[in-house]
Amino acid sequence: MVIEHEQLERSGLTRYVPPKGDFEGFRDDEHYREKLKEWGLSSAKEAKREFLFKERNYQRVVMIKGYETYGKSEEFNTLVIEFRDGNLTCINPAFLKEMQSSSFGRESMLQVEEKDFSTPEQVNETQVNEETPEPKKVAKSEPKKPKATKPKKEQEPKIELPVDKVHFTASVKQFALTYNPFNEENDEVVVLENVKVVQDPPIEIGLAWCSHSKTLKKFELAPGDQLEFDGKVAKKKLAKGKDVEEEFVVDTPVLYKVNNPSKIVKNQ
């Protein structure tokens, strides 16, 4: 390949793609350095001013005069470079960057023609004799079926829990196991249903749980037993047990816990 000295201008061999109109210039040297770094053309403190524009059998010296922007949010740039003869042309930053490589031009003709440095808006005519690739046919995809809208879950009414100890009525739903991360074991609990705070007006809690303490075990409870007791209630979800049998698994979320039940009465 014959490479002429960079001082020799070959205006007649270069095809120019001039900017469409006004283009962005550089505010100052600092702005110029920032943009070069962004394009990967130079990160040195002293920003590079001259670059090589290479074709297959010659090269020319150019300077970056500014840039154009494109894209939905104008995040992409096309460089506007000036040759020594005053001509302007547009070029993709990545293509100009490759031109600075010493290996540029030594690659096979096939490799050069396979590269696509054009922007979506314009084909860079400086790539002499490169054929414009035919657009690939995109298979028409069938229109997506609208997703079935899931019915919104009804939000449970917010319950204003009493702060002090109150009197409860409830019935035993089942016994369960919950994993305790502190002792890394499952603890026994009693799951209560129809839990109600007896006051005026009464507060319907629904499901709640409490520890199956020694005091409760004395009552030899069974599912369906009706209870009255005093205690405090807090919002604390019942955690699932670890590797437990099906009979000790609760099939619905239990969001409230009764703490320290006392004065327990088991109704017949």
PDB file of N, CA and C in Angstrom, residues 20-99:
ATOM      1  N   LYS A  20     -24.775  19.576   7.838  1.00  0.00           N
ATOM      2  CA  LYS A  20     -26.047  20.019   7.274  1.00  0.00           C
ATOM      3  C   LYS A  20     -26.274  21.519   7.444  1.00  0.00           C
ATOM      4  N   GLY A  21     -25.683  22.091   8.434  1.00  0.00           N
ATOM      5  CA  GLY A  21     -25.853  23.518   8.706  1.00  0.00           C
ATOM      6  C   GLY A  21     -24.963  23.910   9.862  1.00  0.00           C
ATOM      7  N   ASP A  22     -25.515  24.666  10.783  1.00  0.00           N
ATOM      8  CA  ASP A  22     -24.747  25.033  11.972  1.00  0.00           C
ATOM      9  C   ASP A  22     -24.466  23.797  12.809  1.00  0.00           C
ATOM     10  N   PHE A  23     -23.271  23.734  13.376  1.00  0.00           N
ATOM     11  CA  PHE A  23     -22.908  22.612  14.239  1.00  0.00           C
ATOM     12  C   PHE A  23     -22.333  23.144  15.535  1.00  0.00           C
ATOM     13  N   GLU A  24     -22.238  22.268  16.510  1.00  0.00           N
ATOM     14  CA  GLU A  24     -21.739  22.654  17.834  1.00  0.00           C
ATOM     15  C   GLU A  24     -20.230  22.868  17.790  1.00  0.00           C
ATOM     16  N   GLY A  25     -19.796  23.995  18.347  1.00  0.00           N
ATOM     17  CA  GLY A  25     -18.365  24.241  18.488  1.00  0.00           C
ATOM     18  C   GLY A  25     -17.928  23.987  19.921  1.00  0.00           C
ATOM     19  N   PHE A  26     -16.693  24.276  20.222  1.00  0.00           N
ATOM     20  CA  PHE A  26     -16.161  24.067  21.571  1.00  0.00           C
ATOM     21  C   PHE A  26     -16.117  25.397  22.311  1.00  0.00           C
ATOM     22  N   ARG A  27     -16.603  25.390  23.543  1.00  0.00           N
ATOM     23  CA  ARG A  27     -16.660  26.625  24.332  1.00  0.00           C
ATOM     24  C   ARG A  27     -15.271  27.135  24.675  1.00  0.00           C
ATOM     25  N   ASP A  28     -14.387  26.200  25.029  1.00  0.00           N
ATOM     26  CA  ASP A  28     -13.026  26.565  25.407  1.00  0.00           C
ATOM     27  C   ASP A  28     -12.163  25.309  25.342  1.00  0.00           C
ATOM     28  N   ASP A  29     -10.898  25.444  25.746  1.00  0.00           N
ATOM     29  CA  ASP A  29      -9.981  24.300  25.697  1.00  0.00           C
ATOM     30  C   ASP A  29     -10.422  23.168  26.615  1.00  0.00           C
ATOM     31  N   GLU A  30     -10.988  23.521  27.766  1.00  0.00           N
ATOM     32  CA  GLU A  30     -11.430  22.499  28.707  1.00  0.00           C
ATOM     33  C   GLU A  30     -12.573  21.685  28.105  1.00  0.00           C
ATOM     34  N   HIS A  31     -13.497  22.356  27.455  1.00  0.00           N
ATOM     35  CA  HIS A  31     -14.614  21.662  26.798  1.00  0.00           C
ATOM     36  C   HIS A  31     -14.083  20.755  25.687  1.00  0.00           C
ATOM     37  N   TYR A  32     -13.094  21.227  24.955  1.00  0.00           N
ATOM     38  CA  TYR A  32     -12.493  20.430  23.883  1.00  0.00           C
ATOM     39  C   TYR A  32     -11.852  19.159  24.445  1.00  0.00           C
ATOM     40  N   ARG A  33     -11.116  19.302  25.555  1.00  0.00           N
ATOM     41  CA  ARG A  33     -10.462  18.144  26.176  1.00  0.00           C
ATOM     42  C   ARG A  33     -11.505  17.132  26.660  1.00  0.00           C
ATOM     43  N   GLU A  34     -12.595  17.626  27.263  1.00  0.00           N
ATOM     44  CA  GLU A  34     -13.638  16.746  27.776  1.00  0.00           C
ATOM     45  C   GLU A  34     -14.266  15.932  26.650  1.00  0.00           C
ATOM     46  N   LYS A  35     -14.529  16.589  25.516  1.00  0.00           N
ATOM     47  CA  LYS A  35     -15.159  15.888  24.405  1.00  0.00           C
ATOM     48  C   LYS A  35     -14.206  14.865  23.780  1.00  0.00           C
ATOM     49  N   LEU A  36     -12.919  15.206  23.669  1.00  0.00           N
ATOM     50  CA  LEU A  36     -11.955  14.242  23.137  1.00  0.00           C
ATOM     51  C   LEU A  36     -11.901  12.991  24.017  1.00  0.00           C
ATOM     52  N   LYS A  37     -11.920  13.210  25.327  1.00  0.00           N
ATOM     53  CA  LYS A  37     -11.884  12.092  26.263  1.00  0.00           C
ATOM     54  C   LYS A  37     -13.149  11.246  26.117  1.00  0.00           C
ATOM     55  N   GLU A  38     -14.286  11.913  25.942  1.00  0.00           N
ATOM     56  CA  GLU A  38     -15.560  11.211  25.770  1.00  0.00           C
ATOM     57  C   GLU A  38     -15.542  10.349  24.509  1.00  0.00           C
ATOM     58  N   TRP A  39     -14.938  10.851  23.441  1.00  0.00           N
ATOM     59  CA  TRP A  39     -14.873  10.124  22.172  1.00  0.00           C
ATOM     60  C   TRP A  39     -13.741   9.103  22.135  1.00  0.00           C
ATOM     61  N   GLY A  40     -12.876   9.111  23.170  1.00  0.00           N
ATOM     62  CA  GLY A  40     -11.767   8.174  23.211  1.00  0.00           C
ATOM     63  C   GLY A  40     -10.626   8.556  22.289  1.00  0.00           C
ATOM     64  N   LEU A  41     -10.550   9.838  21.927  1.00  0.00           N
ATOM     65  CA  LEU A  41      -9.510  10.284  20.998  1.00  0.00           C
ATOM     66  C   LEU A  41      -8.271  10.813  21.706  1.00  0.00           C
ATOM     67  N   SER A  42      -8.410  11.241  22.942  1.00  0.00           N
ATOM     68  CA  SER A  42      -7.250  11.742  23.683  1.00  0.00           C
ATOM     69  C   SER A  42      -7.646  11.957  25.126  1.00  0.00           C
ATOM     70  N   SER A  43      -6.773  11.536  26.030  1.00  0.00           N
ATOM     71  CA  SER A  43      -7.014  11.773  27.454  1.00  0.00           C
ATOM     72  C   SER A  43      -5.850  12.539  28.082  1.00  0.00           C
ATOM     73  N   ALA A  44      -4.936  13.008  27.229  1.00  0.00           N
ATOM     74  CA  ALA A  44      -3.755  13.722  27.723  1.00  0.00           C
ATOM     75  C   ALA A  44      -4.132  15.119  28.208  1.00  0.00           C
ATOM     76  N   LYS A  45      -3.301  15.669  29.078  1.00  0.00           N
ATOM     77  CA  LYS A  45      -3.542  17.024  29.588  1.00  0.00           C
ATOM     78  C   LYS A  45      -3.476  18.037  28.458  1.00  0.00           C
ATOM     79  N   GLU A  46      -2.489  17.877  27.592  1.00  0.00           N
ATOM     80  CA  GLU A  46      -2.387  18.711  26.399  1.00  0.00           C
ATOM     81  C   GLU A  46      -3.194  18.031  25.302  1.00  0.00           C
ATOM     82  N   ALA A  47      -4.366  18.557  25.033  1.00  0.00           N
ATOM     83  CA  ALA A  47      -5.268  17.911  24.090  1.00  0.00           C
ATOM     84  C   ALA A  47      -4.675  17.902  22.684  1.00  0.00           C
ATOM     85  N   LYS A  48      -4.802  16.778  22.031  1.00  0.00           N
ATOM     86  CA  LYS A  48      -4.289  16.609  20.668  1.00  0.00           C
ATOM     87  C   LYS A  48      -5.087  17.488  19.712  1.00  0.00           C
ATOM     88  N   ARG A  49      -4.379  18.159  18.795  1.00  0.00           N
ATOM     89  CA  ARG A  49      -5.043  19.079  17.867  1.00  0.00           C
ATOM     90  C   ARG A  49      -5.140  18.517  16.458  1.00  0.00           C
ATOM     91  N   GLU A  50      -4.147  17.742  16.050  1.00  0.00           N
ATOM     92  CA  GLU A  50      -4.137  17.236  14.686  1.00  0.00           C
ATOM     93  C   GLU A  50      -4.316  15.721  14.681  1.00  0.00           C
ATOM     94  N   PHE A  51      -5.111  15.248  13.712  1.00  0.00           N
ATOM     95  CA  PHE A  51      -5.378  13.830  13.573  1.00  0.00           C
ATOM     96  C   PHE A  51      -5.160  13.419  12.116  1.00  0.00           C
ATOM     97  N   LEU A  52      -4.988  12.136  11.912  1.00  0.00           N
ATOM     98  CA  LEU A  52      -4.789  11.621  10.556  1.00  0.00           C
ATOM     99  C   LEU A  52      -6.102  11.086  10.000  1.00  0.00           C
ATOM    100  N   PHE A  53      -6.408  11.534   8.802  1.00  0.00           N
ATOM    101  CA  PHE A  53      -7.531  10.996   8.051  1.00  0.00           C
ATOM    102  C   PHE A  53      -6.950  10.065   6.997  1.00  0.00           C
ATOM    103  N   LYS A  54      -7.238   8.776   7.093  1.00  0.00           N
ATOM    104  CA  LYS A  54      -6.590   7.795   6.234  1.00  0.00           C
ATOM    105  C   LYS A  54      -7.575   7.186   5.252  1.00  0.00           C
ATOM    106  N   GLU A  55      -7.094   7.035   4.007  1.00  0.00           N
ATOM    107  CA  GLU A  55      -7.795   6.248   3.011  1.00  0.00           C
ATOM    108  C   GLU A  55      -6.893   5.084   2.643  1.00  0.00           C
ATOM    109  N   ARG A  56      -7.269   4.302   1.672  1.00  0.00           N
ATOM    110  CA  ARG A  56      -6.532   3.077   1.406  1.00  0.00           C
ATOM    111  C   ARG A  56      -5.162   3.311   0.772  1.00  0.00           C
ATOM    112  N   ASN A  57      -4.974   4.492   0.198  1.00  0.00           N
ATOM    113  CA  ASN A  57      -3.660   4.739  -0.424  1.00  0.00           C
ATOM    114  C   ASN A  57      -3.096   6.117  -0.096  1.00  0.00           C
ATOM    115  N   TYR A  58      -3.662   6.785   0.874  1.00  0.00           N
ATOM    116  CA  TYR A  58      -3.097   8.074   1.287  1.00  0.00           C
ATOM    117  C   TYR A  58      -3.660   8.454   2.653  1.00  0.00           C
ATOM    118  N   GLN A  59      -3.048   9.510   3.227  1.00  0.00           N
ATOM    119  CA  GLN A  59      -3.548  10.033   4.495  1.00  0.00           C
ATOM    120  C   GLN A  59      -3.419  11.547   4.495  1.00  0.00           C
ATOM    121  N   ARG A  60      -4.277  12.197   5.275  1.00  0.00           N
ATOM    122  CA  ARG A  60      -4.285  13.655   5.330  1.00  0.00           C
ATOM    123  C   ARG A  60      -4.395  14.097   6.782  1.00  0.00           C
ATOM    124  N   VAL A  61      -3.966  15.308   7.032  1.00  0.00           N
ATOM    125  CA  VAL A  61      -4.036  15.864   8.383  1.00  0.00           C
ATOM    126  C   VAL A  61      -5.334  16.655   8.530  1.00  0.00           C
ATOM    127  N   VAL A  62      -6.049  16.426   9.642  1.00  0.00           N
ATOM    128  CA  VAL A  62      -7.304  17.132   9.892  1.00  0.00           C
ATOM    129  C   VAL A  62      -7.329  17.651  11.322  1.00  0.00           C
ATOM    130  N   MET A  63      -8.241  18.598  11.555  1.00  0.00           N
ATOM    131  CA  MET A  63      -8.502  19.118  12.894  1.00  0.00           C
ATOM    132  C   MET A  63     -10.000  19.003  13.155  1.00  0.00           C
ATOM    133  N   ILE A  64     -10.372  18.792  14.396  1.00  0.00           N
ATOM    134  CA  ILE A  64     -11.786  18.692  14.762  1.00  0.00           C
ATOM    135  C   ILE A  64     -12.312  20.099  15.028  1.00  0.00           C
ATOM    136  N   LYS A  65     -13.293  20.512  14.227  1.00  0.00           N
ATOM    137  CA  LYS A  65     -13.843  21.866  14.356  1.00  0.00           C
ATOM    138  C   LYS A  65     -15.085  21.903  15.234  1.00  0.00           C
ATOM    139  N   GLY A  66     -15.759  20.773  15.378  1.00  0.00           N
ATOM    140  CA  GLY A  66     -16.975  20.735  16.181  1.00  0.00           C
ATOM    141  C   GLY A  66     -17.656  19.396  16.019  1.00  0.00           C
ATOM    142  N   TYR A  67     -18.967  19.368  16.279  1.00  0.00           N
ATOM    143  CA  TYR A  67     -19.691  18.104  16.212  1.00  0.00           C
ATOM    144  C   TYR A  67     -21.188  18.368  16.030  1.00  0.00           C
ATOM    145  N   GLU A  68     -21.854  17.363  15.483  1.00  0.00           N
ATOM    146  CA  GLU A  68     -23.310  17.369  15.390  1.00  0.00           C
ATOM    147  C   GLU A  68     -23.860  16.346  16.369  1.00  0.00           C
ATOM    148  N   THR A  69     -25.096  16.527  16.800  1.00  0.00           N
ATOM    149  CA  THR A  69     -25.720  15.592  17.723  1.00  0.00           C
ATOM    150  C   THR A  69     -26.929  14.953  17.059  1.00  0.00           C
ATOM    151  N   TYR A  70     -27.232  13.725  17.466  1.00  0.00           N
ATOM    152  CA  TYR A  70     -28.414  13.033  16.967  1.00  0.00           C
ATOM    153  C   TYR A  70     -28.842  12.005  17.992  1.00  0.00           C
ATOM    154  N   GLY A  71     -29.983  11.397  17.745  1.00  0.00           N
ATOM    155  CA  GLY A  71     -30.565  10.466  18.707  1.00  0.00           C
ATOM    156  C   GLY A  71     -31.743  11.112  19.404  1.00  0.00           C
ATOM    157  N   LYS A  72     -32.579  10.292  20.032  1.00  0.00           N
ATOM    158  CA  LYS A  72     -33.778  10.801  20.689  1.00  0.00           C
ATOM    159  C   LYS A  72     -33.457  11.852  21.733  1.00  0.00           C
ATOM    160  N   SER A  73     -32.401  11.607  22.489  1.00  0.00           N
ATOM    161  CA  SER A  73     -32.001  12.585  23.501  1.00  0.00           C
ATOM    162  C   SER A  73     -30.693  13.271  23.123  1.00  0.00           C
ATOM    163  N   GLU A  74     -30.363  13.192  21.836  1.00  0.00           N
ATOM    164  CA  GLU A  74     -29.155  13.833  21.305  1.00  0.00           C
ATOM    165  C   GLU A  74     -27.906  13.394  22.061  1.00  0.00           C
ATOM    166  N   GLU A  75     -27.836  12.073  22.329  1.00  0.00           N
ATOM    167  CA  GLU A  75     -26.688  11.567  23.084  1.00  0.00           C
ATOM    168  C   GLU A  75     -25.548  11.089  22.199  1.00  0.00           C
ATOM    169  N   PHE A  76     -25.765  11.070  20.864  1.00  0.00           N
ATOM    170  CA  PHE A  76     -24.727  10.613  19.944  1.00  0.00           C
ATOM    171  C   PHE A  76     -24.152  11.795  19.167  1.00  0.00           C
ATOM    172  N   ASN A  77     -22.883  11.645  18.768  1.00  0.00           N
ATOM    173  CA  ASN A  77     -22.193  12.725  18.065  1.00  0.00           C
ATOM    174  C   ASN A  77     -21.620  12.259  16.741  1.00  0.00           C
ATOM    175  N   THR A  78     -21.607  13.173  15.775  1.00  0.00           N
ATOM    176  CA  THR A  78     -20.863  13.024  14.535  1.00  0.00           C
ATOM    177  C   THR A  78     -19.864  14.167  14.488  1.00  0.00           C
ATOM    178  N   LEU A  79     -18.590  13.863  14.282  1.00  0.00           N
ATOM    179  CA  LEU A  79     -17.565  14.893  14.280  1.00  0.00           C
ATOM    180  C   LEU A  79     -17.571  15.678  12.977  1.00  0.00           C
ATOM    181  N   VAL A  80     -17.249  16.964  13.077  1.00  0.00           N
ATOM    182  CA  VAL A  80     -17.022  17.808  11.904  1.00  0.00           C
ATOM    183  C   VAL A  80     -15.530  18.110  11.869  1.00  0.00           C
ATOM    184  N   ILE A  81     -14.822  17.578  10.853  1.00  0.00           N
ATOM    185  CA  ILE A  81     -13.376  17.771  10.769  1.00  0.00           C
ATOM    186  C   ILE A  81     -13.042  18.681   9.578  1.00  0.00           C
ATOM    187  N   GLU A  82     -11.909  19.378   9.713  1.00  0.00           N
ATOM    188  CA  GLU A  82     -11.472  20.303   8.655  1.00  0.00           C
ATOM    189  C   GLU A  82     -10.117  19.858   8.106  1.00  0.00           C
ATOM    190  N   PHE A  83     -10.017  19.792   6.772  1.00  0.00           N
ATOM    191  CA  PHE A  83      -8.757  19.468   6.118  1.00  0.00           C
ATOM    192  C   PHE A  83      -7.949  20.750   5.946  1.00  0.00           C
ATOM    193  N   ARG A  84      -6.705  20.606   5.597  1.00  0.00           N
ATOM    194  CA  ARG A  84      -5.838  21.779   5.438  1.00  0.00           C
ATOM    195  C   ARG A  84      -6.246  22.672   4.275  1.00  0.00           C
ATOM    196  N   ASP A  85      -7.038  22.104   3.351  1.00  0.00           N
ATOM    197  CA  ASP A  85      -7.492  22.928   2.241  1.00  0.00           C
ATOM    198  C   ASP A  85      -8.785  23.667   2.582  1.00  0.00           C
ATOM    199  N   GLY A  86      -9.261  23.527   3.845  1.00  0.00           N
ATOM    200  CA  GLY A  86     -10.449  24.241   4.281  1.00  0.00           C
ATOM    201  C   GLY A  86     -11.739  23.475   4.138  1.00  0.00           C
ATOM    202  N   ASN A  87     -11.716  22.333   3.471  1.00  0.00           N
ATOM    203  CA  ASN A  87     -12.929  21.540   3.313  1.00  0.00           C
ATOM    204  C   ASN A  87     -13.335  20.904   4.638  1.00  0.00           C
ATOM    205  N   LEU A  88     -14.668  20.812   4.837  1.00  0.00           N
ATOM    206  CA  LEU A  88     -15.229  20.176   6.032  1.00  0.00           C
ATOM    207  C   LEU A  88     -15.929  18.886   5.633  1.00  0.00           C
ATOM    208  N   THR A  89     -15.883  17.911   6.521  1.00  0.00           N
ATOM    209  CA  THR A  89     -16.645  16.685   6.318  1.00  0.00           C
ATOM    210  C   THR A  89     -17.028  16.109   7.669  1.00  0.00           C
ATOM    211  N   CYS A  90     -18.052  15.278   7.679  1.00  0.00           N
ATOM    212  CA  CYS A  90     -18.513  14.637   8.901  1.00  0.00           C
ATOM    213  C   CYS A  90     -17.975  13.215   8.967  1.00  0.00           C
ATOM    214  N   ILE A  91     -17.715  12.753  10.188  1.00  0.00           N
ATOM    215  CA  ILE A  91     -17.180  11.418  10.369  1.00  0.00           C
ATOM    216  C   ILE A  91     -17.565  10.912  11.754  1.00  0.00           C
ATOM    217  N   ASN A  92     -17.779   9.615  11.856  1.00  0.00           N
ATOM    218  CA  ASN A  92     -18.094   9.005  13.137  1.00  0.00           C
ATOM    219  C   ASN A  92     -16.851   9.012  14.033  1.00  0.00           C
ATOM    220  N   PRO A  93     -16.973   9.377  15.323  1.00  0.00           N
ATOM    221  CA  PRO A  93     -15.811   9.405  16.219  1.00  0.00           C
ATOM    222  C   PRO A  93     -15.049   8.081  16.263  1.00  0.00           C
ATOM    223  N   ALA A  94     -15.785   6.957  16.248  1.00  0.00           N
ATOM    224  CA  ALA A  94     -15.125   5.649  16.323  1.00  0.00           C
ATOM    225  C   ALA A  94     -14.275   5.398  15.084  1.00  0.00           C
ATOM    226  N   PHE A  95     -14.734   5.881  13.916  1.00  0.00           N
ATOM    227  CA  PHE A  95     -13.984   5.686  12.677  1.00  0.00           C
ATOM    228  C   PHE A  95     -12.708   6.519  12.687  1.00  0.00           C
ATOM    229  N   LEU A  96     -12.813   7.771  13.143  1.00  0.00           N
ATOM    230  CA  LEU A  96     -11.616   8.610  13.226  1.00  0.00           C
ATOM    231  C   LEU A  96     -10.625   8.027  14.227  1.00  0.00           C
ATOM    232  N   LYS A  97     -11.129   7.475  15.314  1.00  0.00           N
ATOM    233  CA  LYS A  97     -10.255   6.851  16.313  1.00  0.00           C
ATOM    234  C   LYS A  97      -9.493   5.681  15.707  1.00  0.00           C
ATOM    235  N   GLU A  98     -10.180   4.851  14.901  1.00  0.00           N
ATOM    236  CA  GLU A  98      -9.503   3.714  14.267  1.00  0.00           C
ATOM    237  C   GLU A  98      -8.451   4.174  13.285  1.00  0.00           C
ATOM    238  N   MET A  99      -8.685   5.302  12.648  1.00  0.00           N
ATOM    239  CA  MET A  99      -7.718   5.826  11.684  1.00  0.00           C
ATOM    240  C   MET A  99      -6.390   6.180  12.338  1.00  0.00           C
TER     241      MET A  99
END
